XYZ file of C-alpha atoms in Angstrom:
652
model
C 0.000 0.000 0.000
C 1.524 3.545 -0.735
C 1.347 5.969 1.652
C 0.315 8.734 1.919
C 0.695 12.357 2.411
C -2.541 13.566 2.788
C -4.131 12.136 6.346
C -1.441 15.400 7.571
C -4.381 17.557 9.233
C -4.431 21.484 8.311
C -3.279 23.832 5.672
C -0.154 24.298 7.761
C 1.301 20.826 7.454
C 0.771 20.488 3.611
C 2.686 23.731 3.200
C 5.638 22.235 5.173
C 5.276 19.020 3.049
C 6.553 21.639 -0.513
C 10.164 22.212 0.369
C 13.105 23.783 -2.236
C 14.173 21.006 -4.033
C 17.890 20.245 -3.336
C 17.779 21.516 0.601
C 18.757 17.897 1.810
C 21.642 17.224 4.371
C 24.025 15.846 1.771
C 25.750 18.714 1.437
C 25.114 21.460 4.631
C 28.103 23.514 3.492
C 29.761 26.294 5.990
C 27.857 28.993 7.460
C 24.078 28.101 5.544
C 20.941 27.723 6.473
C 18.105 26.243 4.860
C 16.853 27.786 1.908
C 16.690 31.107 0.864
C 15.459 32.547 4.688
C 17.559 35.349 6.664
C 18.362 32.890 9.495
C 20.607 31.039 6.972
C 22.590 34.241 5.166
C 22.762 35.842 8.786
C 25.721 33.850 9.734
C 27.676 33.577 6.644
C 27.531 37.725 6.599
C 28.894 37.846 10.178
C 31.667 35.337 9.165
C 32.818 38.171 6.560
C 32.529 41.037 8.341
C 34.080 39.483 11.027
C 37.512 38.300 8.841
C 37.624 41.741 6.438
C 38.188 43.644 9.786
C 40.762 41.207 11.285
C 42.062 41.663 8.566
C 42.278 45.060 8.513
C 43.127 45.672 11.979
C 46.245 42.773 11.163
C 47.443 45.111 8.844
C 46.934 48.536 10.868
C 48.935 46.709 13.724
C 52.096 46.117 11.268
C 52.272 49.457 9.966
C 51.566 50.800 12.832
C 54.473 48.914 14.740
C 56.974 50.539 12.653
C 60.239 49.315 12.055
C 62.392 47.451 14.427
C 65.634 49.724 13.794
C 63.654 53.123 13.356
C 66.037 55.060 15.375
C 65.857 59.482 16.800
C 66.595 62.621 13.952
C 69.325 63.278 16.749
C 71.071 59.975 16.120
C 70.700 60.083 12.782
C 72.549 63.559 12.316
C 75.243 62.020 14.603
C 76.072 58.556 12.034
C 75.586 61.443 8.789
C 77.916 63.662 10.708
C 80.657 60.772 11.148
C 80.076 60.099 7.251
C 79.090 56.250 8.115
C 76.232 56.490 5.461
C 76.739 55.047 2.562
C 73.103 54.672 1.036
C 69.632 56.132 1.434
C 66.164 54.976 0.462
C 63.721 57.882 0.999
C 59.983 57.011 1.273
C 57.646 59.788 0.507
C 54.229 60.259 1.876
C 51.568 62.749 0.468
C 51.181 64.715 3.339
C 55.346 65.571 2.714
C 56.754 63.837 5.173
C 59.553 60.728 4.655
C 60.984 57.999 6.119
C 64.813 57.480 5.504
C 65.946 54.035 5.350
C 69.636 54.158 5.106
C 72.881 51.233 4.972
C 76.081 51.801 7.310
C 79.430 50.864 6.099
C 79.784 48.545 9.182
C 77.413 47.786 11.777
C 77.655 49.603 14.866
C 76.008 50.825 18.222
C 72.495 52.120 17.829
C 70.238 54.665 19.686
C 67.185 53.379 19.006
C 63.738 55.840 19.409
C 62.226 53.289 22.136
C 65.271 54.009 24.492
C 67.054 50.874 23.665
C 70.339 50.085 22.000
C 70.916 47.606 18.928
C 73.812 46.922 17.261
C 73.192 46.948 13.183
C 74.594 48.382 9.841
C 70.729 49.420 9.035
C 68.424 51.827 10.636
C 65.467 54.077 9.579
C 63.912 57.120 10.893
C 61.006 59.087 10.705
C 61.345 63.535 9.371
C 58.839 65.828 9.087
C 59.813 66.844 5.277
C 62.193 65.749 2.815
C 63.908 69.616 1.322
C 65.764 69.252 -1.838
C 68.791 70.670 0.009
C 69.114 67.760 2.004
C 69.177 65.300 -1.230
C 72.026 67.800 -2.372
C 73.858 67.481 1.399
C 73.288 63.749 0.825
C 75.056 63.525 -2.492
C 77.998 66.091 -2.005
C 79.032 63.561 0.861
C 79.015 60.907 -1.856
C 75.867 58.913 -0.425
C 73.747 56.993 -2.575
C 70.031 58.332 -2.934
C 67.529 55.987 -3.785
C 63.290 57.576 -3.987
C 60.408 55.884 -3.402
C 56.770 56.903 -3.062
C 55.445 55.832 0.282
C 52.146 53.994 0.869
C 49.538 53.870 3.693
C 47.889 51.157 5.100
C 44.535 51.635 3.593
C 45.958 51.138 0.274
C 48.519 48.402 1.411
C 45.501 46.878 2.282
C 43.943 47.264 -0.644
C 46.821 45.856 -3.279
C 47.572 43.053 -1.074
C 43.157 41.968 -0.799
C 42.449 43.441 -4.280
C 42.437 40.323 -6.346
C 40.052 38.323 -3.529
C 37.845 41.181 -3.115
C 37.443 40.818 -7.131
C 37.474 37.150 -6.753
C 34.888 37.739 -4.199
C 32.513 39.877 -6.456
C 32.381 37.089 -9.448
C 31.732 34.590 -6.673
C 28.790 36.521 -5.667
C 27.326 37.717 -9.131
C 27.559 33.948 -10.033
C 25.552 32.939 -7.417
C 23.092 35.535 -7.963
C 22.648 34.762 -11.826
C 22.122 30.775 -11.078
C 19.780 31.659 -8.031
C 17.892 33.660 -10.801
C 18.096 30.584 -13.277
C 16.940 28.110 -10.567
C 14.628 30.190 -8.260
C 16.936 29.958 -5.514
C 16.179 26.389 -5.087
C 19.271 24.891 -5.173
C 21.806 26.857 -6.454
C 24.176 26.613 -3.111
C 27.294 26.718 -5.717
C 28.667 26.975 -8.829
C 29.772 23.930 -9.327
C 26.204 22.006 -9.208
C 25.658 21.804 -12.722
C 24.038 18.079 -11.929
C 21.437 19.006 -9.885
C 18.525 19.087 -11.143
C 16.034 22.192 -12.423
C 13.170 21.123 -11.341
C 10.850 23.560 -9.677
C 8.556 22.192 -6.582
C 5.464 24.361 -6.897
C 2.140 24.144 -4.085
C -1.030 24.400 -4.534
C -0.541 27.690 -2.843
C 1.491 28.930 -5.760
C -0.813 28.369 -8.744
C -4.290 29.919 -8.668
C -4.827 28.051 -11.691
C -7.726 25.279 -11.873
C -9.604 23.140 -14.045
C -12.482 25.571 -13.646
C -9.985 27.771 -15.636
C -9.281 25.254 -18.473
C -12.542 24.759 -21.148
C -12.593 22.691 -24.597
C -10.742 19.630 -23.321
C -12.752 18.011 -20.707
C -11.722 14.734 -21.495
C -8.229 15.300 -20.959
C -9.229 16.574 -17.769
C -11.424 13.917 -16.704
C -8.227 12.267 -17.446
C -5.975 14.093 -15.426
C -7.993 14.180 -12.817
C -8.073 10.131 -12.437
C -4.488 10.372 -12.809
C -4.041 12.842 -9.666
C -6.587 10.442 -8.134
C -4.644 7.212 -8.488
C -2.340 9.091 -6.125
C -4.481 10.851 -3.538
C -6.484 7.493 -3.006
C -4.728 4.665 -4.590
C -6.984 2.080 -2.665
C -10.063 3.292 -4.507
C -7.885 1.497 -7.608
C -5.642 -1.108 -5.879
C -8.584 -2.797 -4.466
C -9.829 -3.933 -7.971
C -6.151 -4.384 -9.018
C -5.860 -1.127 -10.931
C -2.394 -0.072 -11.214
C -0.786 4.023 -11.081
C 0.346 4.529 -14.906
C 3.619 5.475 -15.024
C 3.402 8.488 -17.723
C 0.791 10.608 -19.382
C 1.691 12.133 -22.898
C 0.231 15.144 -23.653
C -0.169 15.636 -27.602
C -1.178 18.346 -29.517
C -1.071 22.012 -31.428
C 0.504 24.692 -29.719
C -1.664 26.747 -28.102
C -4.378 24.213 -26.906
C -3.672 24.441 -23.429
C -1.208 21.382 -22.445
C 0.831 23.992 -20.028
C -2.163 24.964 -19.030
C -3.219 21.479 -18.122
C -0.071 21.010 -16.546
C -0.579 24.745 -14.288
C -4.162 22.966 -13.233
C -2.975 20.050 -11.737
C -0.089 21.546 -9.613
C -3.091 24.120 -8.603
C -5.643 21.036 -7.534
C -3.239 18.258 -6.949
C -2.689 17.016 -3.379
C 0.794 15.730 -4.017
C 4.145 17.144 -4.144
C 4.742 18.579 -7.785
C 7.744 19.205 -9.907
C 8.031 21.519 -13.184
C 11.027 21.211 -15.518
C 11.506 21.922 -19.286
C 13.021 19.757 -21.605
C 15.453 22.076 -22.551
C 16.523 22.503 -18.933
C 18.599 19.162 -18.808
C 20.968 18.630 -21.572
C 23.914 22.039 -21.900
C 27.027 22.029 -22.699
C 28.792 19.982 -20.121
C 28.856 16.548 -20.740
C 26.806 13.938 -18.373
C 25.084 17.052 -17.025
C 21.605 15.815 -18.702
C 21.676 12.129 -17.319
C 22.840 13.207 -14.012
C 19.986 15.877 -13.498
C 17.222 12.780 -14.789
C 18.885 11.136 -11.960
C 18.300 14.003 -9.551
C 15.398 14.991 -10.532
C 13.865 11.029 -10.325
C 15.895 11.011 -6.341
C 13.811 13.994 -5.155
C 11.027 12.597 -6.636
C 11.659 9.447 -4.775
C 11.724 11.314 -1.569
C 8.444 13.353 -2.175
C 6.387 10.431 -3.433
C 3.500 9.812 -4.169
C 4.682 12.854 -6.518
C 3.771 14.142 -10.191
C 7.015 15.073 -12.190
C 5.576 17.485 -15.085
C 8.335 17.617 -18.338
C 7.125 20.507 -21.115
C 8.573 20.249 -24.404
C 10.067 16.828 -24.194
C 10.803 16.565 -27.319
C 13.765 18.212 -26.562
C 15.374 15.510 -24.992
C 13.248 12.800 -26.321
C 14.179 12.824 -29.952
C 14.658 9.961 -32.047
C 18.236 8.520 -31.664
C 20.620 7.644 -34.132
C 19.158 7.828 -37.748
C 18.709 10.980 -39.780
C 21.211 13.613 -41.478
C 23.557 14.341 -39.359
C 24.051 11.429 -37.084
C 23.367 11.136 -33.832
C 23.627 13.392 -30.333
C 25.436 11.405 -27.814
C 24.773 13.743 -24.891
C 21.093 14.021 -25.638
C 20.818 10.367 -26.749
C 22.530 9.712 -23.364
C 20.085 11.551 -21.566
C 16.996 9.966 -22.978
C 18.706 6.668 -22.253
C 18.399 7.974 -18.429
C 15.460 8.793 -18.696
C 14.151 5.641 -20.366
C 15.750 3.705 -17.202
C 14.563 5.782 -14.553
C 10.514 5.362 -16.243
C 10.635 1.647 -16.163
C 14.065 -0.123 -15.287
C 15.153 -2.401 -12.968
C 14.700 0.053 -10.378
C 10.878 1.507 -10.842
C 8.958 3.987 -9.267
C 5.795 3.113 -8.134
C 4.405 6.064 -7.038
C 6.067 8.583 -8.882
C 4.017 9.728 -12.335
C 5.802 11.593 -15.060
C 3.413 13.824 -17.335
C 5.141 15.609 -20.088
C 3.566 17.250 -23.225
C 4.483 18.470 -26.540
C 3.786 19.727 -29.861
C 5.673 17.169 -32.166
C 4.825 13.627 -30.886
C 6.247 12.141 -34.440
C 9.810 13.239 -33.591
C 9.480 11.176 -29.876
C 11.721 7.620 -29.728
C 9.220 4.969 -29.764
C 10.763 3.391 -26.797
C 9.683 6.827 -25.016
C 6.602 6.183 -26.500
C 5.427 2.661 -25.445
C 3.232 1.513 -22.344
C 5.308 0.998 -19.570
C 6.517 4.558 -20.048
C 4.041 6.816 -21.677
C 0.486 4.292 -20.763
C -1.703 7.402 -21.377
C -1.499 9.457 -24.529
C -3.967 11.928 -24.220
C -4.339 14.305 -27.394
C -5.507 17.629 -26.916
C -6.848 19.157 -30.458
C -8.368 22.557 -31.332
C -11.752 23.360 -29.823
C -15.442 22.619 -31.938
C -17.594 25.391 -31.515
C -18.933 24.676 -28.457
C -15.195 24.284 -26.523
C -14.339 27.744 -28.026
C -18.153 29.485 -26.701
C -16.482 27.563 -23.023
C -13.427 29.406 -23.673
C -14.534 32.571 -24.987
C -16.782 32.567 -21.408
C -13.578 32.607 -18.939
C -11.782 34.946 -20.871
C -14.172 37.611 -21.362
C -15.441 36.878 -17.319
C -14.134 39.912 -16.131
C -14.378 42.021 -19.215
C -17.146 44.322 -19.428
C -19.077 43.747 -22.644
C -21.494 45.415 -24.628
C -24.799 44.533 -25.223
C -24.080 43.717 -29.326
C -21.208 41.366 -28.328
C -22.784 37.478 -28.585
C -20.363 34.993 -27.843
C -21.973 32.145 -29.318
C -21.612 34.045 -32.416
C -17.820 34.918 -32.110
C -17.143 31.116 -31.751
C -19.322 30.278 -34.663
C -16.859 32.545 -36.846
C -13.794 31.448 -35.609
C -13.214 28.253 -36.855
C -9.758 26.536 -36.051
C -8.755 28.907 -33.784
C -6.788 27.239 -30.378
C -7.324 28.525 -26.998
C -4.226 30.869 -27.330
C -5.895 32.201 -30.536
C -8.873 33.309 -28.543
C -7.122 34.742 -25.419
C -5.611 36.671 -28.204
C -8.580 37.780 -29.765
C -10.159 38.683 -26.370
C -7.349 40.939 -25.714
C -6.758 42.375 -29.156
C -10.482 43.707 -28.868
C -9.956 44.830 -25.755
C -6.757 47.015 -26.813
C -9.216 48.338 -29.523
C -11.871 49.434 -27.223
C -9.613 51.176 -25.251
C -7.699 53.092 -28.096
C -10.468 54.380 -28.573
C -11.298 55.277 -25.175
C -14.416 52.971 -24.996
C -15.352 51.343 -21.524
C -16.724 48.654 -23.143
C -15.825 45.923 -25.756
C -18.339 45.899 -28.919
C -18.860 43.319 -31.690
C -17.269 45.297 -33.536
C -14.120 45.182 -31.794
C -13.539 41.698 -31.883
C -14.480 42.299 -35.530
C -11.729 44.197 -35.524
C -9.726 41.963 -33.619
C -10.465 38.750 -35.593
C -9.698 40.291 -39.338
C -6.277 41.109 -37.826
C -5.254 38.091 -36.471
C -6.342 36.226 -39.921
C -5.373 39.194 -42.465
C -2.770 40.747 -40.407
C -2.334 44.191 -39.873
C -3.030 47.357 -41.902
C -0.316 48.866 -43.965
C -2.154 52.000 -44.893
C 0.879 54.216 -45.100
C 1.845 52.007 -47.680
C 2.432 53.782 -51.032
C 1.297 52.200 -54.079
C 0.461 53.585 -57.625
C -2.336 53.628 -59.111
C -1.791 51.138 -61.721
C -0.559 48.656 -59.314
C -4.099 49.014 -56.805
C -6.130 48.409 -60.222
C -4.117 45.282 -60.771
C -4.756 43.905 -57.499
C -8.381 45.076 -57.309
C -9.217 42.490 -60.019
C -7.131 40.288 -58.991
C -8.849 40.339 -55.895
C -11.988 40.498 -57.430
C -11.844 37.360 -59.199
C -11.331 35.347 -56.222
C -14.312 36.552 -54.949
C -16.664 36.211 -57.705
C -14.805 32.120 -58.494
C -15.572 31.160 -55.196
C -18.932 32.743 -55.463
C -20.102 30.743 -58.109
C -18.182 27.742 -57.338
C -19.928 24.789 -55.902
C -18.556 23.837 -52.449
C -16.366 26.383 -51.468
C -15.891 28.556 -48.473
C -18.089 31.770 -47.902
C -16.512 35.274 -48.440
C -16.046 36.728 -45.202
C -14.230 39.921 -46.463
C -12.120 41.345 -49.121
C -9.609 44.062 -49.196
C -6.826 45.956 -51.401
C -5.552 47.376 -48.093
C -1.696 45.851 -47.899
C -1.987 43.827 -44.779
C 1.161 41.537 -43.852
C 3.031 40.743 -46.551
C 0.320 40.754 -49.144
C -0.766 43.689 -50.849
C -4.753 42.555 -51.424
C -6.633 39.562 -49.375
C -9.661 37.764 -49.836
C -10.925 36.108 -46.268
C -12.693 32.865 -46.120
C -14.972 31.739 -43.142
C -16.072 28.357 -43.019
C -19.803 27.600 -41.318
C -18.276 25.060 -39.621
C -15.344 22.947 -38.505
C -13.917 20.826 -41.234
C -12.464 17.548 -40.242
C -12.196 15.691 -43.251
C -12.496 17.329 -46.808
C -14.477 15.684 -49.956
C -13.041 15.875 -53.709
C -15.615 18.716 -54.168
C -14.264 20.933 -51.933
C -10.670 20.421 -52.771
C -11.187 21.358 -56.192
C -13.409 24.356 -55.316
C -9.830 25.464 -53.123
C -7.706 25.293 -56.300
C -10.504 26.838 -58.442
C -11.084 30.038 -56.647
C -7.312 29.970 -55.783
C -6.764 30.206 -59.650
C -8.979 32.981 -59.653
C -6.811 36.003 -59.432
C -4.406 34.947 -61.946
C -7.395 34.377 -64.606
C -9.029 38.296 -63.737
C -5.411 39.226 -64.590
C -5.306 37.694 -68.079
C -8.606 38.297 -69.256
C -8.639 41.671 -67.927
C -5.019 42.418 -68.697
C -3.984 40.225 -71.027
C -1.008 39.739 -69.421
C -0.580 37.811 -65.634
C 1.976 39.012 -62.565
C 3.845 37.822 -59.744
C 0.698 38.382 -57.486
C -0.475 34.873 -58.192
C 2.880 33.041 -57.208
C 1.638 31.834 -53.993
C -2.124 30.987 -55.214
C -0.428 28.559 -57.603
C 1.727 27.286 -54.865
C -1.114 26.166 -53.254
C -3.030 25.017 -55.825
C -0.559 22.715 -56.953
C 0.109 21.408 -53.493
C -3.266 20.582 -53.107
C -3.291 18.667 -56.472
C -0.426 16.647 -55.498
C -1.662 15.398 -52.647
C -4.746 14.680 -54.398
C -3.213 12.094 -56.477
C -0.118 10.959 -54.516
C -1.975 10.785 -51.212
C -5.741 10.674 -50.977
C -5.940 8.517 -53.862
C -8.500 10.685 -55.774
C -7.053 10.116 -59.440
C -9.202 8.040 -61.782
C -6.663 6.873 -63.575
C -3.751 6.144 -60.715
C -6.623 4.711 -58.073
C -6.611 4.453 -54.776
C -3.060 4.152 -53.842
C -0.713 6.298 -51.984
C 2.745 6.829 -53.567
C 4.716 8.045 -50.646
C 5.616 11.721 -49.118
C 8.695 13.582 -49.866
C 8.478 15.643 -46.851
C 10.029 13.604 -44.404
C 12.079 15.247 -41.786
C 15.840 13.801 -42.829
C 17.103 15.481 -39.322
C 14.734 14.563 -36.665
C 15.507 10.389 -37.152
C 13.934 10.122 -40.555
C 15.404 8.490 -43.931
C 17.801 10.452 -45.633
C 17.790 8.411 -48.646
C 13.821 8.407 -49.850
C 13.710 5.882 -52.582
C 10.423 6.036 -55.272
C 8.371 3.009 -54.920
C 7.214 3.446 -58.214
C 8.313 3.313 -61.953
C 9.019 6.563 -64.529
C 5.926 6.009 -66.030
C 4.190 5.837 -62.583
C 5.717 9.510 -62.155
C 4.896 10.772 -65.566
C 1.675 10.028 -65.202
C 1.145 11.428 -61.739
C 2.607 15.128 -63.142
C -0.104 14.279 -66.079
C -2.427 13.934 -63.785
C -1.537 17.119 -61.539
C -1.567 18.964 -64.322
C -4.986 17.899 -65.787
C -6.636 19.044 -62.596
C -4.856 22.566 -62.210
C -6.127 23.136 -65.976
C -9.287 22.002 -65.393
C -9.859 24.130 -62.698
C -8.027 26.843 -64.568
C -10.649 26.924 -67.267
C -13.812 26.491 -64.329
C -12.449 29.745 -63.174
C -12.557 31.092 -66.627
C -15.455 30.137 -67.565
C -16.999 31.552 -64.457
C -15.340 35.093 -64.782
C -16.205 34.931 -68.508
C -19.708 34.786 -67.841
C -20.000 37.098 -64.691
C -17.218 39.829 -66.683
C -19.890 42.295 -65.838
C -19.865 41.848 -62.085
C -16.255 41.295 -62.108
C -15.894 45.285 -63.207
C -18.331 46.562 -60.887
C -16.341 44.411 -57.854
C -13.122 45.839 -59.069
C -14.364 49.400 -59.323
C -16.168 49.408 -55.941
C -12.883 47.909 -54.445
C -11.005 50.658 -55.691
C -13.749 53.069 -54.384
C -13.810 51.955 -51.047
C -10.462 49.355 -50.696
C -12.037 46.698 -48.553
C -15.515 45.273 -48.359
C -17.723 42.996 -46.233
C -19.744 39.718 -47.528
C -23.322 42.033 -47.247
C -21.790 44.730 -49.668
C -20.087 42.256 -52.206
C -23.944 40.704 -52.741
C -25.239 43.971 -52.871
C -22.779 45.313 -55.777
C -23.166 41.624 -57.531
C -27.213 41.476 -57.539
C -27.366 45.255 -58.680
């Protein structure tokens, strides 16, 4: 039976139970305390205050002493007098004083200044002032004159403790920048590159919830079972249920697997710990194993725990195959952390949730049960997940009567959770540029055509020649995919350069799209072909504008026949992808699985489909040539317009 750290009574005890990771008593060190808390830095600061002015005072005693032959000015004019000088060192101080050091020809009886006698061929004394007429009464009795400039204790004190007091500073600035790196968890010295970077976070710490997570409530019924199998294993055990060791959590960015992760430290019971993939491997080598080590030994000591890895692909790469070889250190590091999810030595109540957007770069030994038992993949919202999301992020925004929310989620399809915080708060920057205290409909409006258009460039110059050109281009997309069965609705059009285009024609789907017929396919590379046929007919001539239009188009017919199998003549069968990802484990060397003729008659094929469309679209614009001058004109008129005014200028 595991145990468990729960039955503690009061809010008091849990808090005790979420300690800094790393604050064992392996390694106490001199003069710390625990943690980060004053009792533990009051010492060591005592310590050096305590040895800077010993030192100090050390050093004030010895110059202070003087020197052990320092002798009176009256003796000294007695041995100059009796010419037993042959040398002088003079040591000058700023205040103009000196101190004479001087060498006798033989050593004889000394006064000294303390009263007492000494016999010596060396003595020094203390004057007042050093005149230049004594350096000449010094020389013209053939004495040797040597000058030096004098120094005082303070700054004997500081050239001799100048390089530790530097010494000292790096020290501390290191210390500072890893306590910054690790949250002043662990970073007791410079040298613990192994420890782990793990951060234990509370309840206490996260205000975050699943109340605060919408769109993925089976993930969350999920997790919560998962945090459950720890607070009250027996509930499982009993029917011989067993803890999974790992949860995978798959999906786009920005569909709220962080966020997950932020919910259970906020609800779970159980000691937590937060790391990033990124955080293990650097460039030491048999750094990234040993921190899986110590990261899986404090989890060990705080089980029944939940150890929470973002971004493992980082560290959880395919090994070996691919361009470029392999990455021993990182390869190394998975290895450790393959061992330490199900070795020899396993941990039974220790669960390791990690998530990430590129599950088909993992190892598949990462991947299998044993390691990873749940895979839980969390996908864009449907319509109603995005009304659920739209809800807690406009809950304390003040919002205007016009605004529905049902209807924002209806027209934005494929939009993640991210996507919508962002539109929330890009109408909300709207409303209050323009000093509004309230957001409108027509702010997130707003807010929605820039995150799918981009922004305005209306400073932008361009001639008019060039805004003709790309009002029919623009034009003809509209009126193609008007009149083309299947296709998208128009949600807007514009000649107004936004992002890196200088027209854009918005689509908005009714409704999500999960799978997509041979219809609607074709109706994309129709009305994609659109803006290149206005061009001609109108023209006679065709531009650059269309480059990426026929990029697309032609993608989209390639993977109609070499993919989804929807080529009379080829059938039903796939004939490979050349899109493989040679660095991230895949083949380098992609060999065809299919004769010449097999490819011939694929290009055939792709071609017969962009020309049949082609000629759709001409057909279309042909016919409607009419409508396709009043669009143009109006767009050049008014530079963008809304689906209710492009009916209105095509029925008139």
């Amino acid at each position: 039976m595991s145990k468990n750290p729960v039955k503690r009574s009061g809010r008091e005890a849990l808090r005790n139970k979420f300690q800094p990771v790393g604050d064992d008593d392996r390694n106490p060190g001199w003069f710390q305390g625990k943690g980060d808390s004053p009792q533990g830095k009051f010492p060591r600061i005592i310590f050096v205050m305590m040895f800077g002015l010993l030192m100090l005072f050390a050093v004030q005693r010895y110059f202070a002493s003087g020197d052990s032959s320092e002798i009176t000015y009256n003796e000294y004019k007695s041995v100059l007098s009796r010419s037993l000088v042959t040398e002088i060192t003079v040591k000058t101080f700023e205040d103009k004083s000196a101190i004479l050091s001087g060498k006798l020809g033989a050593p004889i009886q000394l006064q000294l200044a303390n009263g007492a006698t000494l016999q010596s061929n060396r003595f020094s004394v203390r004057i007042p002032s050093f005149p230049l007429e004594q350096a000449d009464l010094l020389a013209d009795k053939g004495i040797r004159i040597k000058v030096e400039e004098g120094t005082t204790p303070l700054s004997t004190f500081f050239v001799l403790f100048a390089p530790w007091l530097i010494f000292g500073l790096i020290y501390f600035f290191l210390m500072r920048k890893m306590n910054g790196q690790n949250g002043g968890a662990q970073a007791k010295n410079i040298f613990s590159f192994s420890k782990s970077r793990a951060k234990l976070v509370s309840e206490f710490d996260v205000k975050v919830t699943f109340k605060d997570v919408a769109g993925v409530d089976e993930a969350i019924e999920e997790l919560q079972e998962t945090v459950e199998f720890l607070t009250n294993p027996e509930k499982f055990q009993k029917v011989g249920g067993k803890i999974p060791k790992g949860v995978l959590l798959l999906g786009p960015p920005g569909t709220g697997k962080t966020l997950l992760a932020k919910a259970i430290a906020g609800e779970a019971k159980v000691p937590f710990f937060s790391i990033s993939g990124a955080d293990f491997v650097e460039m030491f080598v048999g750094v990234g194993a040993a921190r899986v080590r110590d990261l899986f030994e404090q989890a060990k000591k705080n089980s029944p725990c939940i150890v929470f890895i973002d971004e493992i692909d980082a560290v959880g790469r395919s090994r070996g195959a691919g361009l470029g070889g392999g990455h021993d250190e990182r390869e190394q590091t998975l290895n450790q952390l393959l061992v330490e999810m199900d070795g020899f030595t396993t941990n039974e109540n220790v669960i390791l949730i990690a998530a990430t957007n590129r599950p088909d770069v993992l190892d598949t030994a990462l991947l299998r049960p044993g390691r990873f038992d749940r895979q839980i993949t969390i996908d864009k919202p449907d319509i109603r997940g995005r009304e659920a999301i739209l809800n807690i992020h406009t809950k304390n925004t003040p919002l205007d009567e016009s605004v529905d929310i049902n209807v924002i989620a209806k027209s934005s399809p494929g939009f993640s959770g991210a996507d919508l915080a962002n539109l929330v708060n890009e109408a909300a920057l709207l409303a209050s540029r323009n000093n509004q205290e309230r957001l409108t409909a027509e702010n997130f409006e707003q807010a929605r055509d820039k995150i799918l258009m981009g922004t305005e460039r209306k400073s932008m110059f361009i001639s008019d020649e060039q805004k003709k050109l790309t009002a029919y281009h623009e034009a003809g997309h509209v009126l193609v995919s008007m009149f083309t069965k299947g296709s998208d609705p128009i949600h807007k059009v514009t000649i107004i350069p936004r992002g890196r285009s200088l027209g854009l024609t918005a689509y908005l789907p009714l409704e999500d799209r999960y799978t997509h017929n041979r219809e609607y396919l074709l109706a994309m590379i129709t009305y994609a072909l659109g803006g290149r046929v206005a061009e001609e007919l109108t023209f006679n001539e065709v531009s650059t504008g269309a480059a990426n239009d026929i990029e697309k188009a032609t993608d989209i017919a390639r993977r109609m026949v070499r993919q989804w199998g929807m080529s009379d003549k080829l059938g039903p069968i796939n004939y490979g992808d050349s899109h493989k990802e040679v660095f991230l484990g895949k083949d380098y060397s992609h060999i065809r699985e299919y004769s010449e003729e097999t490819a011939l008659q694929i290009d055939i094929e792709v071609r017969t489909i962009i020309m049949e469309c082609m000629e759709n679209a001409r057909t279309i614009l042909t016919e409607k040539s009419d409508a396709l001058q009043k669009l143009a004109i109006a767009l050049i008129e008014k530079e963008s317009l809304n689906a209710m005014e492009i009916k209105e200028i095509i029925i008139t």
